[in-house]
Amino acid sequence: MIKWARYAGVVAAGAVGMGLLTSGFAAAQPTGGASTTGATCSIKVGSVTAGGDHRLQTFGTDAALIEDKIVAKDIYPDGQVRLSATMRFGATEVGGDAHTGPVIMGSSLYDTSYLTPAGGGTVSQKQVTRVGGGWDVYRSLDRSTVVTATSQRDTEYSLHNDGTLYRRNVAYINGVPSRQVTGYQSGYSGVKAMTLISQTATYDTFLMTLTSGKLYTAHLPLAGGQVIPGVVKEVRSSTWQGFESLVAAPCGNGTLLLGIDKDSGSGYLYRVGHANGTATTIESLGKAAGTFNDPVYFLWKNFTGQDLAGE
């Protein structure tokens, strides 16, 4: 991996209850139920196109499309990427923008890194490095990165087809990442889509839709033994099964959430209050004025951007 820059003294780019989340089905569109007042926020929705390009669509809380562009062309072979974690980006000491994050292509995990001019464009120093095989058994991938003045925590989560959620620590030695499983928790077989909504020094939290239509949070402490002592809470009891992908960005002490219905090629925005089980407020912001026909979606997060604080 390439060492491009340092942010806050840290190298930023170098390359449940058991059985609770079981399957089921219901049919309806999610609806909001909270006040329309609140902070003005935006979400940078990333995608990998069928042609292997990296795309960015930015939306505000009025669901209007602020920006739609190809950040970088031909990063991956056509039609090969199955899953992507959050992609981090930002200005570098050598000029332009760096972009970095992991993806799964076929049965293999890859680390991605490249440079472009500021805002995107011609790609240079591209590295798409194979980490290893055996990843065809996973159906969700994300990474939580928390940076302080003296350290950086990179924690990856992957959901196995058997419903087990795995956590891995990512450490960098001379810019080269290595991964170690630090925990797992079973009971997530009914999960349809999931997205990170909170990151702290001691825990990460995901928002999850189930095939039954339920909406849950999974609070995952970083401490503990090999079995993650995760706490799952129901947020809503029905109507959320229509989304195949979720993307979330920070919005005050809550979350700006995009739910993507790939069957219709539509996206719907929600302002989600600070997660608190069924007391969590959810405000429908409307249908997002973008297009959602790409195979893979993720969050673009700036190296110096706000961490998620939704729970």
PDB file of C-alpha atoms in Angstrom:
ATOM      1  CA  MET A   1       0.000   0.000   0.000  1.00  0.00           C
ATOM      2  CA  ILE A   2       1.154   3.553  -0.711  1.00  0.00           C
ATOM      3  CA  LYS A   3       1.939   5.990   2.077  1.00  0.00           C
ATOM      4  CA  TRP A   4       0.456   9.284   0.878  1.00  0.00           C
ATOM      5  CA  ALA A   5      -0.330  11.462   3.841  1.00  0.00           C
ATOM      6  CA  ARG A   6      -0.758  11.862   7.552  1.00  0.00           C
ATOM      7  CA  TYR A   7      -3.867  13.175   9.263  1.00  0.00           C
ATOM      8  CA  ALA A   8      -3.773  14.049  12.967  1.00  0.00           C
ATOM      9  CA  GLY A   9      -0.425  12.285  13.189  1.00  0.00           C
ATOM     10  CA  VAL A  10      -1.759   8.994  11.824  1.00  0.00           C
ATOM     11  CA  VAL A  11      -1.204   7.416   8.429  1.00  0.00           C
ATOM     12  CA  ALA A  12      -4.654   7.676   6.922  1.00  0.00           C
ATOM     13  CA  ALA A  13      -4.070   5.975   3.585  1.00  0.00           C
ATOM     14  CA  GLY A  14      -1.534   3.329   2.770  1.00  0.00           C
ATOM     15  CA  ALA A  15      -2.602   1.343  -0.098  1.00  0.00           C
ATOM     16  CA  VAL A  16     -27.780  -9.696  19.567  1.00  0.00           C
ATOM     17  CA  GLY A  17     -29.548 -12.036  21.180  1.00  0.00           C
ATOM     18  CA  MET A  18     -28.911 -15.437  19.669  1.00  0.00           C
ATOM     19  CA  GLY A  19     -31.366 -16.251  16.893  1.00  0.00           C
ATOM     20  CA  LEU A  20     -33.264 -12.953  17.138  1.00  0.00           C
ATOM     21  CA  LEU A  21     -32.678 -11.897  13.560  1.00  0.00           C
ATOM     22  CA  THR A  22     -34.403 -14.712  11.732  1.00  0.00           C
ATOM     23  CA  SER A  23     -36.052 -14.524   8.354  1.00  0.00           C
ATOM     24  CA  GLY A  24     -39.642 -13.713   7.457  1.00  0.00           C
ATOM     25  CA  PHE A  25     -41.599 -11.431   5.135  1.00  0.00           C
ATOM     26  CA  ALA A  26     -43.929  -8.472   5.097  1.00  0.00           C
ATOM     27  CA  ALA A  27     -44.732  -5.951   2.393  1.00  0.00           C
ATOM     28  CA  ALA A  28     -44.879  -2.159   2.641  1.00  0.00           C
ATOM     29  CA  GLN A  29     -42.713   0.938   2.191  1.00  0.00           C
ATOM     30  CA  PRO A  30     -41.134   2.429   5.328  1.00  0.00           C
ATOM     31  CA  THR A  31     -42.757   5.646   6.494  1.00  0.00           C
ATOM     32  CA  GLY A  32     -41.400   8.416   8.661  1.00  0.00           C
ATOM     33  CA  GLY A  33     -42.942   9.485  11.940  1.00  0.00           C
ATOM     34  CA  ALA A  34     -40.929  12.363  13.367  1.00  0.00           C
ATOM     35  CA  SER A  35     -40.760  16.122  13.185  1.00  0.00           C
ATOM     36  CA  THR A  36     -39.463  17.691   9.994  1.00  0.00           C
ATOM     37  CA  THR A  37     -37.213  20.053  11.952  1.00  0.00           C
ATOM     38  CA  GLY A  38     -33.515  19.367  12.464  1.00  0.00           C
ATOM     39  CA  ALA A  39     -30.016  19.943  11.222  1.00  0.00           C
ATOM     40  CA  THR A  40     -29.161  20.387   7.567  1.00  0.00           C
ATOM     41  CA  CYS A  41     -26.924  17.483   6.598  1.00  0.00           C
ATOM     42  CA  SER A  42     -25.706  15.713   3.492  1.00  0.00           C
ATOM     43  CA  ILE A  43     -24.713  12.198   2.507  1.00  0.00           C
ATOM     44  CA  LYS A  44     -22.053  11.168   0.016  1.00  0.00           C
ATOM     45  CA  VAL A  45     -23.322   7.956  -1.542  1.00  0.00           C
ATOM     46  CA  GLY A  46     -20.710   5.911  -3.340  1.00  0.00           C
ATOM     47  CA  SER A  47     -21.196   3.128  -5.820  1.00  0.00           C
ATOM     48  CA  VAL A  48     -19.231   0.790  -8.035  1.00  0.00           C
ATOM     49  CA  THR A  49     -20.739   0.866 -11.507  1.00  0.00           C
ATOM     50  CA  ALA A  50     -21.145  -2.171 -13.766  1.00  0.00           C
ATOM     51  CA  GLY A  51     -18.091  -0.863 -15.624  1.00  0.00           C
ATOM     52  CA  GLY A  52     -15.912  -0.832 -12.495  1.00  0.00           C
ATOM     53  CA  ASP A  53     -15.951   2.950 -11.976  1.00  0.00           C
ATOM     54  CA  HIS A  54     -16.194   4.731  -8.647  1.00  0.00           C
ATOM     55  CA  ARG A  55     -19.214   7.061  -8.564  1.00  0.00           C
ATOM     56  CA  LEU A  56     -20.392   9.732  -6.104  1.00  0.00           C
ATOM     57  CA  GLN A  57     -23.922  11.071  -5.559  1.00  0.00           C
ATOM     58  CA  THR A  58     -24.437  13.683  -2.840  1.00  0.00           C
ATOM     59  CA  PHE A  59     -27.880  14.389  -1.340  1.00  0.00           C
ATOM     60  CA  GLY A  60     -29.146  16.965   1.130  1.00  0.00           C
ATOM     61  CA  THR A  61     -31.930  16.632   3.665  1.00  0.00           C
ATOM     62  CA  ASP A  62     -34.422  17.891   1.055  1.00  0.00           C
ATOM     63  CA  ALA A  63     -33.579  14.721  -0.962  1.00  0.00           C
ATOM     64  CA  ALA A  64     -32.275  16.909  -3.804  1.00  0.00           C
ATOM     65  CA  LEU A  65     -29.285  15.720  -5.792  1.00  0.00           C
ATOM     66  CA  ILE A  66     -26.383  18.065  -5.038  1.00  0.00           C
ATOM     67  CA  GLU A  67     -23.723  16.269  -7.054  1.00  0.00           C
ATOM     68  CA  ASP A  68     -23.446  13.257  -9.365  1.00  0.00           C
ATOM     69  CA  LYS A  69     -20.085  12.370 -10.874  1.00  0.00           C
ATOM     70  CA  ILE A  70     -17.638   9.620 -11.690  1.00  0.00           C
ATOM     71  CA  VAL A  71     -14.763   9.985  -9.247  1.00  0.00           C
ATOM     72  CA  ALA A  72     -12.496   7.532 -11.024  1.00  0.00           C
ATOM     73  CA  LYS A  73     -12.907   5.266 -14.036  1.00  0.00           C
ATOM     74  CA  ASP A  74     -11.961   1.612 -14.418  1.00  0.00           C
ATOM     75  CA  ILE A  75     -10.850   0.988 -10.848  1.00  0.00           C
ATOM     76  CA  TYR A  76     -12.063  -2.611 -11.052  1.00  0.00           C
ATOM     77  CA  PRO A  77     -12.759  -5.151 -13.819  1.00  0.00           C
ATOM     78  CA  ASP A  78     -16.277  -4.848 -15.243  1.00  0.00           C
ATOM     79  CA  GLY A  79     -18.967  -6.540 -13.166  1.00  0.00           C
ATOM     80  CA  GLN A  80     -16.639  -8.139 -10.619  1.00  0.00           C
ATOM     81  CA  VAL A  81     -17.236  -6.240  -7.359  1.00  0.00           C
ATOM     82  CA  ARG A  82     -19.840  -7.874  -5.077  1.00  0.00           C
ATOM     83  CA  LEU A  83     -19.399  -5.837  -1.888  1.00  0.00           C
ATOM     84  CA  SER A  84     -17.652  -2.662  -0.805  1.00  0.00           C
ATOM     85  CA  ALA A  85     -16.897  -1.225   2.601  1.00  0.00           C
ATOM     86  CA  THR A  86     -16.810   2.508   3.315  1.00  0.00           C
ATOM     87  CA  MET A  87     -14.323   4.275   1.043  1.00  0.00           C
ATOM     88  CA  ARG A  88     -12.228   6.979   2.701  1.00  0.00           C
ATOM     89  CA  PHE A  89     -10.787   9.899   0.752  1.00  0.00           C
ATOM     90  CA  GLY A  90      -9.132  13.268   1.171  1.00  0.00           C
ATOM     91  CA  ALA A  91      -6.344  15.660   0.260  1.00  0.00           C
ATOM     92  CA  THR A  92      -2.765  14.425   0.437  1.00  0.00           C
ATOM     93  CA  GLU A  93       0.621  15.983   1.098  1.00  0.00           C
ATOM     94  CA  VAL A  94       1.689  15.139  -2.435  1.00  0.00           C
ATOM     95  CA  GLY A  95      -1.328  16.852  -3.996  1.00  0.00           C
ATOM     96  CA  GLY A  96      -4.683  15.594  -5.215  1.00  0.00           C
ATOM     97  CA  ASP A  97      -6.983  13.190  -3.387  1.00  0.00           C
ATOM     98  CA  ALA A  98      -6.281   9.718  -2.038  1.00  0.00           C
ATOM     99  CA  HIS A  99      -8.987   7.044  -1.960  1.00  0.00           C
ATOM    100  CA  THR A 100      -8.809   3.803   0.003  1.00  0.00           C
ATOM    101  CA  GLY A 101     -10.978   0.895   1.147  1.00  0.00           C
ATOM    102  CA  PRO A 102     -11.644  -2.851   0.786  1.00  0.00           C
ATOM    103  CA  VAL A 103     -13.931  -4.667  -1.643  1.00  0.00           C
ATOM    104  CA  ILE A 104     -14.883  -8.262  -2.366  1.00  0.00           C
ATOM    105  CA  MET A 105     -14.596  -9.493  -5.943  1.00  0.00           C
ATOM    106  CA  GLY A 106     -15.825 -13.022  -6.465  1.00  0.00           C
ATOM    107  CA  SER A 107     -14.371 -15.111  -3.645  1.00  0.00           C
ATOM    108  CA  SER A 108     -11.479 -12.767  -2.814  1.00  0.00           C
ATOM    109  CA  LEU A 109     -10.973  -9.695  -0.634  1.00  0.00           C
ATOM    110  CA  TYR A 110      -9.001  -6.809  -2.103  1.00  0.00           C
ATOM    111  CA  ASP A 111      -7.577  -3.595  -0.686  1.00  0.00           C
ATOM    112  CA  THR A 112      -7.992  -0.572  -2.971  1.00  0.00           C
ATOM    113  CA  SER A 113      -5.918   2.590  -3.082  1.00  0.00           C
ATOM    114  CA  TYR A 114      -5.364   5.283  -5.702  1.00  0.00           C
ATOM    115  CA  LEU A 115      -4.805   8.968  -6.320  1.00  0.00           C
ATOM    116  CA  THR A 116      -6.755  11.456  -8.444  1.00  0.00           C
ATOM    117  CA  PRO A 117      -6.643  15.209  -8.876  1.00  0.00           C
ATOM    118  CA  ALA A 118      -8.729  17.027  -6.248  1.00  0.00           C
ATOM    119  CA  GLY A 119     -12.376  16.099  -6.770  1.00  0.00           C
ATOM    120  CA  GLY A 120     -11.632  13.104  -9.014  1.00  0.00           C
ATOM    121  CA  GLY A 121     -10.324  12.485 -12.493  1.00  0.00           C
ATOM    122  CA  THR A 122      -7.336  10.677 -13.978  1.00  0.00           C
ATOM    123  CA  VAL A 123      -6.197   7.827 -11.746  1.00  0.00           C
ATOM    124  CA  SER A 124      -2.580   7.349 -10.692  1.00  0.00           C
ATOM    125  CA  GLN A 125      -0.745   5.018  -8.298  1.00  0.00           C
ATOM    126  CA  LYS A 126      -3.649   2.574  -8.370  1.00  0.00           C
ATOM    127  CA  GLN A 127      -3.272  -0.568  -6.316  1.00  0.00           C
ATOM    128  CA  VAL A 128      -5.982  -3.231  -6.082  1.00  0.00           C
ATOM    129  CA  THR A 129      -4.244  -5.821  -3.924  1.00  0.00           C
ATOM    130  CA  ARG A 130      -5.622  -9.294  -3.318  1.00  0.00           C
ATOM    131  CA  VAL A 131      -5.726 -10.114   0.400  1.00  0.00           C
ATOM    132  CA  GLY A 132      -6.942 -13.695   0.166  1.00  0.00           C
ATOM    133  CA  GLY A 133      -9.718 -16.083  -0.831  1.00  0.00           C
ATOM    134  CA  GLY A 134     -12.716 -17.636   0.899  1.00  0.00           C
ATOM    135  CA  TRP A 135     -14.810 -14.448   0.899  1.00  0.00           C
ATOM    136  CA  ASP A 136     -17.607 -15.764  -1.331  1.00  0.00           C
ATOM    137  CA  VAL A 137     -19.405 -16.882   1.866  1.00  0.00           C
ATOM    138  CA  TYR A 138     -19.938 -13.276   3.019  1.00  0.00           C
ATOM    139  CA  ARG A 139     -22.884 -11.041   2.097  1.00  0.00           C
ATOM    140  CA  SER A 140     -22.005  -7.785   3.832  1.00  0.00           C
ATOM    141  CA  LEU A 141     -18.763  -5.872   4.388  1.00  0.00           C
ATOM    142  CA  ASP A 142     -17.912  -2.618   6.151  1.00  0.00           C
ATOM    143  CA  ARG A 143     -15.062  -0.960   8.000  1.00  0.00           C
ATOM    144  CA  SER A 144     -15.154   1.385  11.000  1.00  0.00           C
ATOM    145  CA  THR A 145     -12.190   3.766  11.171  1.00  0.00           C
ATOM    146  CA  VAL A 146     -11.750   5.982  14.221  1.00  0.00           C
ATOM    147  CA  VAL A 147      -8.820   8.425  14.233  1.00  0.00           C
ATOM    148  CA  THR A 148      -7.480  10.335  17.245  1.00  0.00           C
ATOM    149  CA  ALA A 149      -4.416  12.573  17.633  1.00  0.00           C
ATOM    150  CA  THR A 150      -2.271   9.544  18.465  1.00  0.00           C
ATOM    151  CA  SER A 151      -3.915   6.448  17.034  1.00  0.00           C
ATOM    152  CA  GLN A 152      -6.142   4.959  14.377  1.00  0.00           C
ATOM    153  CA  ARG A 153      -8.575   2.052  14.832  1.00  0.00           C
ATOM    154  CA  ASP A 154      -9.601   0.096  11.749  1.00  0.00           C
ATOM    155  CA  THR A 155     -12.219  -2.572  12.434  1.00  0.00           C
ATOM    156  CA  GLU A 156     -13.834  -4.619   9.674  1.00  0.00           C
ATOM    157  CA  TYR A 157     -17.166  -6.419   9.900  1.00  0.00           C
ATOM    158  CA  SER A 158     -18.370  -9.139   7.535  1.00  0.00           C
ATOM    159  CA  LEU A 159     -21.649 -11.043   7.655  1.00  0.00           C
ATOM    160  CA  HIS A 160     -21.383 -14.742   6.800  1.00  0.00           C
ATOM    161  CA  ASN A 161     -24.136 -16.483   4.850  1.00  0.00           C
ATOM    162  CA  ASP A 162     -24.859 -18.627   7.933  1.00  0.00           C
ATOM    163  CA  GLY A 163     -25.797 -15.497   9.919  1.00  0.00           C
ATOM    164  CA  THR A 164     -22.552 -15.102  11.867  1.00  0.00           C
ATOM    165  CA  LEU A 165     -21.118 -11.608  12.084  1.00  0.00           C
ATOM    166  CA  TYR A 166     -17.313 -11.526  12.163  1.00  0.00           C
ATOM    167  CA  ARG A 167     -15.114  -8.695  13.416  1.00  0.00           C
ATOM    168  CA  ARG A 168     -11.502  -8.240  12.328  1.00  0.00           C
ATOM    169  CA  ASN A 169      -8.839  -5.822  13.470  1.00  0.00           C
ATOM    170  CA  VAL A 170      -6.839  -4.259  10.638  1.00  0.00           C
ATOM    171  CA  ALA A 171      -3.268  -3.299  11.556  1.00  0.00           C
ATOM    172  CA  TYR A 172      -0.693  -1.636   9.320  1.00  0.00           C
ATOM    173  CA  ILE A 173       2.967  -2.648   9.305  1.00  0.00           C
ATOM    174  CA  ASN A 174       5.073  -0.476   6.988  1.00  0.00           C
ATOM    175  CA  GLY A 175       1.873   0.506   5.212  1.00  0.00           C
ATOM    176  CA  VAL A 176       0.815  -3.112   4.597  1.00  0.00           C
ATOM    177  CA  PRO A 177      -2.484  -4.146   6.225  1.00  0.00           C
ATOM    178  CA  SER A 178      -2.928  -7.392   8.131  1.00  0.00           C
ATOM    179  CA  ARG A 179      -6.200  -8.759   9.536  1.00  0.00           C
ATOM    180  CA  GLN A 180      -7.018 -10.766  12.640  1.00  0.00           C
ATOM    181  CA  VAL A 181     -10.419 -12.061  13.730  1.00  0.00           C
ATOM    182  CA  THR A 182     -11.163 -10.505  17.133  1.00  0.00           C
ATOM    183  CA  GLY A 183     -14.747 -11.657  17.621  1.00  0.00           C
ATOM    184  CA  TYR A 184     -17.934 -13.062  16.196  1.00  0.00           C
ATOM    185  CA  GLN A 185     -21.629 -13.321  17.028  1.00  0.00           C
ATOM    186  CA  SER A 186     -24.263 -15.592  15.535  1.00  0.00           C
ATOM    187  CA  GLY A 187     -27.978 -14.939  15.157  1.00  0.00           C
ATOM    188  CA  TYR A 188     -28.028 -12.580  12.157  1.00  0.00           C
ATOM    189  CA  SER A 189     -29.427 -14.946   9.528  1.00  0.00           C
ATOM    190  CA  GLY A 190     -32.450 -12.748   8.829  1.00  0.00           C
ATOM    191  CA  VAL A 191     -30.454  -9.610   8.038  1.00  0.00           C
ATOM    192  CA  LYS A 192     -31.075  -8.220   4.565  1.00  0.00           C
ATOM    193  CA  ALA A 193     -29.056  -4.981   4.666  1.00  0.00           C
ATOM    194  CA  MET A 194     -26.872  -3.272   7.250  1.00  0.00           C
ATOM    195  CA  THR A 195     -24.948  -0.043   7.657  1.00  0.00           C
ATOM    196  CA  LEU A 196     -22.708   1.434  10.316  1.00  0.00           C
ATOM    197  CA  ILE A 197     -24.403   4.270  12.287  1.00  0.00           C
ATOM    198  CA  SER A 198     -22.102   4.808  15.278  1.00  0.00           C
ATOM    199  CA  GLN A 199     -18.352   4.665  15.959  1.00  0.00           C
ATOM    200  CA  THR A 200     -16.604   5.292  19.281  1.00  0.00           C
ATOM    201  CA  ALA A 201     -13.437   4.189  21.040  1.00  0.00           C
ATOM    202  CA  THR A 202     -15.360   1.401  22.774  1.00  0.00           C
ATOM    203  CA  TYR A 203     -18.120   0.213  20.402  1.00  0.00           C
ATOM    204  CA  ASP A 204     -19.595   0.241  16.910  1.00  0.00           C
ATOM    205  CA  THR A 205     -23.314   0.146  16.090  1.00  0.00           C
ATOM    206  CA  PHE A 206     -25.067  -1.069  12.953  1.00  0.00           C
ATOM    207  CA  LEU A 207     -28.588  -0.412  11.701  1.00  0.00           C
ATOM    208  CA  MET A 208     -30.052  -3.526  10.083  1.00  0.00           C
ATOM    209  CA  THR A 209     -33.114  -4.372   8.010  1.00  0.00           C
ATOM    210  CA  LEU A 210     -34.514  -7.892   8.160  1.00  0.00           C
ATOM    211  CA  THR A 211     -36.250  -9.933   5.509  1.00  0.00           C
ATOM    212  CA  SER A 212     -39.241  -9.900   7.906  1.00  0.00           C
ATOM    213  CA  GLY A 213     -39.460  -6.108   7.530  1.00  0.00           C
ATOM    214  CA  LYS A 214     -38.112  -5.303  10.996  1.00  0.00           C
ATOM    215  CA  LEU A 215     -35.500  -2.627  11.679  1.00  0.00           C
ATOM    216  CA  TYR A 216     -32.894  -3.278  14.377  1.00  0.00           C
ATOM    217  CA  THR A 217     -29.749  -1.807  15.868  1.00  0.00           C
ATOM    218  CA  ALA A 218     -26.817  -4.025  16.858  1.00  0.00           C
ATOM    219  CA  HIS A 219     -24.547  -2.456  19.488  1.00  0.00           C
ATOM    220  CA  LEU A 220     -21.162  -4.202  19.324  1.00  0.00           C
ATOM    221  CA  PRO A 221     -18.676  -3.525  22.171  1.00  0.00           C
ATOM    222  CA  LEU A 222     -15.021  -3.797  21.225  1.00  0.00           C
ATOM    223  CA  ALA A 223     -14.110  -5.303  24.595  1.00  0.00           C
ATOM    224  CA  GLY A 224     -14.947  -8.842  25.654  1.00  0.00           C
ATOM    225  CA  GLY A 225     -14.003 -12.305  24.536  1.00  0.00           C
ATOM    226  CA  GLN A 226     -14.174 -14.008  21.160  1.00  0.00           C
ATOM    227  CA  VAL A 227     -17.965 -13.994  21.295  1.00  0.00           C
ATOM    228  CA  ILE A 228     -19.016 -10.361  20.769  1.00  0.00           C
ATOM    229  CA  PRO A 229     -21.410  -9.338  23.588  1.00  0.00           C
ATOM    230  CA  GLY A 230     -23.635  -7.549  21.100  1.00  0.00           C
ATOM    231  CA  VAL A 231     -26.952  -6.022  22.138  1.00  0.00           C
ATOM    232  CA  VAL A 232     -29.745  -6.017  19.559  1.00  0.00           C
ATOM    233  CA  LYS A 233     -32.752  -3.686  19.834  1.00  0.00           C
ATOM    234  CA  GLU A 234     -35.867  -3.456  17.707  1.00  0.00           C
ATOM    235  CA  VAL A 235     -36.418   0.001  16.224  1.00  0.00           C
ATOM    236  CA  ARG A 236     -39.447  -0.726  14.027  1.00  0.00           C
ATOM    237  CA  SER A 237     -41.506  -3.899  13.725  1.00  0.00           C
ATOM    238  CA  SER A 238     -42.367  -3.899  10.009  1.00  0.00           C
ATOM    239  CA  THR A 239     -42.195  -2.394   6.491  1.00  0.00           C
ATOM    240  CA  TRP A 240     -38.404  -2.126   6.039  1.00  0.00           C
ATOM    241  CA  GLN A 241     -37.762  -5.233   3.934  1.00  0.00           C
ATOM    242  CA  GLY A 242     -37.826  -3.393   0.600  1.00  0.00           C
ATOM    243  CA  PHE A 243     -34.240  -2.124   0.807  1.00  0.00           C
ATOM    244  CA  GLU A 244     -31.347  -4.196  -0.513  1.00  0.00           C
ATOM    245  CA  SER A 245     -28.755  -1.593   0.483  1.00  0.00           C
ATOM    246  CA  LEU A 246     -28.409   0.977   3.271  1.00  0.00           C
ATOM    247  CA  VAL A 247     -25.981   3.911   3.415  1.00  0.00           C
ATOM    248  CA  ALA A 248     -25.684   6.180   6.455  1.00  0.00           C
ATOM    249  CA  ALA A 249     -23.908   9.472   7.181  1.00  0.00           C
ATOM    250  CA  PRO A 250     -23.648  11.479  10.416  1.00  0.00           C
ATOM    251  CA  CYS A 251     -26.334  14.108  11.046  1.00  0.00           C
ATOM    252  CA  GLY A 252     -25.888  15.766  14.433  1.00  0.00           C
ATOM    253  CA  ASN A 253     -26.246  13.044  17.053  1.00  0.00           C
ATOM    254  CA  GLY A 254     -28.319  10.997  14.636  1.00  0.00           C
ATOM    255  CA  THR A 255     -28.063   9.628  11.118  1.00  0.00           C
ATOM    256  CA  LEU A 256     -28.993  10.588   7.573  1.00  0.00           C
ATOM    257  CA  LEU A 257     -30.037   7.248   6.080  1.00  0.00           C
ATOM    258  CA  LEU A 258     -30.516   6.246   2.462  1.00  0.00           C
ATOM    259  CA  GLY A 259     -32.436   3.050   1.758  1.00  0.00           C
ATOM    260  CA  ILE A 260     -31.974   1.687  -1.769  1.00  0.00           C
ATOM    261  CA  ASP A 261     -34.598  -0.451  -3.479  1.00  0.00           C
ATOM    262  CA  LYS A 262     -32.682  -2.091  -6.304  1.00  0.00           C
ATOM    263  CA  ASP A 263     -35.828  -3.633  -7.801  1.00  0.00           C
ATOM    264  CA  SER A 264     -37.216  -0.192  -8.648  1.00  0.00           C
ATOM    265  CA  GLY A 265     -33.891   1.637  -8.880  1.00  0.00           C
ATOM    266  CA  SER A 266     -35.055   4.076  -6.205  1.00  0.00           C
ATOM    267  CA  GLY A 267     -33.584   5.555  -3.051  1.00  0.00           C
ATOM    268  CA  TYR A 268     -35.409   6.995  -0.032  1.00  0.00           C
ATOM    269  CA  LEU A 269     -33.914   9.358   2.540  1.00  0.00           C
ATOM    270  CA  TYR A 270     -34.632   9.351   6.286  1.00  0.00           C
ATOM    271  CA  ARG A 271     -33.413  11.392   9.206  1.00  0.00           C
ATOM    272  CA  VAL A 272     -32.942   8.910  12.069  1.00  0.00           C
ATOM    273  CA  GLY A 273     -32.665  10.297  15.581  1.00  0.00           C
ATOM    274  CA  HIS A 274     -30.199   9.044  18.180  1.00  0.00           C
ATOM    275  CA  ALA A 275     -30.929   5.330  18.358  1.00  0.00           C
ATOM    276  CA  ASN A 276     -32.996   4.308  21.375  1.00  0.00           C
ATOM    277  CA  GLY A 277     -34.943   1.200  20.434  1.00  0.00           C
ATOM    278  CA  THR A 278     -38.585   1.756  19.523  1.00  0.00           C
ATOM    279  CA  ALA A 279     -38.360   5.346  20.837  1.00  0.00           C
ATOM    280  CA  THR A 280     -35.999   6.242  17.978  1.00  0.00           C
ATOM    281  CA  THR A 281     -37.442   9.001  15.797  1.00  0.00           C
ATOM    282  CA  ILE A 282     -37.478   8.438  12.041  1.00  0.00           C
ATOM    283  CA  GLU A 283     -38.415  11.238   9.669  1.00  0.00           C
ATOM    284  CA  SER A 284     -39.112  10.488   6.018  1.00  0.00           C
ATOM    285  CA  LEU A 285     -37.384  13.033   3.773  1.00  0.00           C
ATOM    286  CA  GLY A 286     -38.737  11.662   0.508  1.00  0.00           C
ATOM    287  CA  LYS A 287     -37.506   9.929  -2.587  1.00  0.00           C
ATOM    288  CA  ALA A 288     -33.926  10.837  -3.414  1.00  0.00           C
ATOM    289  CA  ALA A 289     -33.534  12.602  -6.761  1.00  0.00           C
ATOM    290  CA  GLY A 290     -30.823  10.280  -8.028  1.00  0.00           C
ATOM    291  CA  THR A 291     -30.446   7.019  -9.939  1.00  0.00           C
ATOM    292  CA  PHE A 292     -29.769   3.724  -8.199  1.00  0.00           C
ATOM    293  CA  ASN A 293     -29.032   1.084 -10.801  1.00  0.00           C
ATOM    294  CA  ASP A 294     -25.430   0.332  -9.833  1.00  0.00           C
ATOM    295  CA  PRO A 295     -24.673  -3.105  -8.377  1.00  0.00           C
ATOM    296  CA  VAL A 296     -22.783  -2.005  -5.240  1.00  0.00           C
ATOM    297  CA  TYR A 297     -23.246   0.936  -2.841  1.00  0.00           C
ATOM    298  CA  PHE A 298     -21.172   2.349   0.022  1.00  0.00           C
ATOM    299  CA  LEU A 299     -20.397   5.552   1.940  1.00  0.00           C
ATOM    300  CA  TRP A 300     -17.728   8.016   0.856  1.00  0.00           C
ATOM    301  CA  LYS A 301     -16.134   9.411   4.041  1.00  0.00           C
ATOM    302  CA  ASN A 302     -13.514  12.170   4.151  1.00  0.00           C
ATOM    303  CA  PHE A 303     -10.377  11.422   6.161  1.00  0.00           C
ATOM    304  CA  THR A 304     -11.151  14.427   8.360  1.00  0.00           C
ATOM    305  CA  GLY A 305     -14.943  13.978   8.330  1.00  0.00           C
ATOM    306  CA  GLN A 306     -17.194  13.555  11.347  1.00  0.00           C
ATOM    307  CA  ASP A 307     -17.510  10.049  12.764  1.00  0.00           C
ATOM    308  CA  LEU A 308     -20.915   8.425  12.887  1.00  0.00           C
ATOM    309  CA  ALA A 309     -22.660   9.143  16.195  1.00  0.00           C
ATOM    310  CA  GLY A 310     -26.111   7.661  15.716  1.00  0.00           C
ATOM    311  CA  GLU A 311     -26.199   5.605  18.940  1.00  0.00           C
TER     312      GLU A 311
END
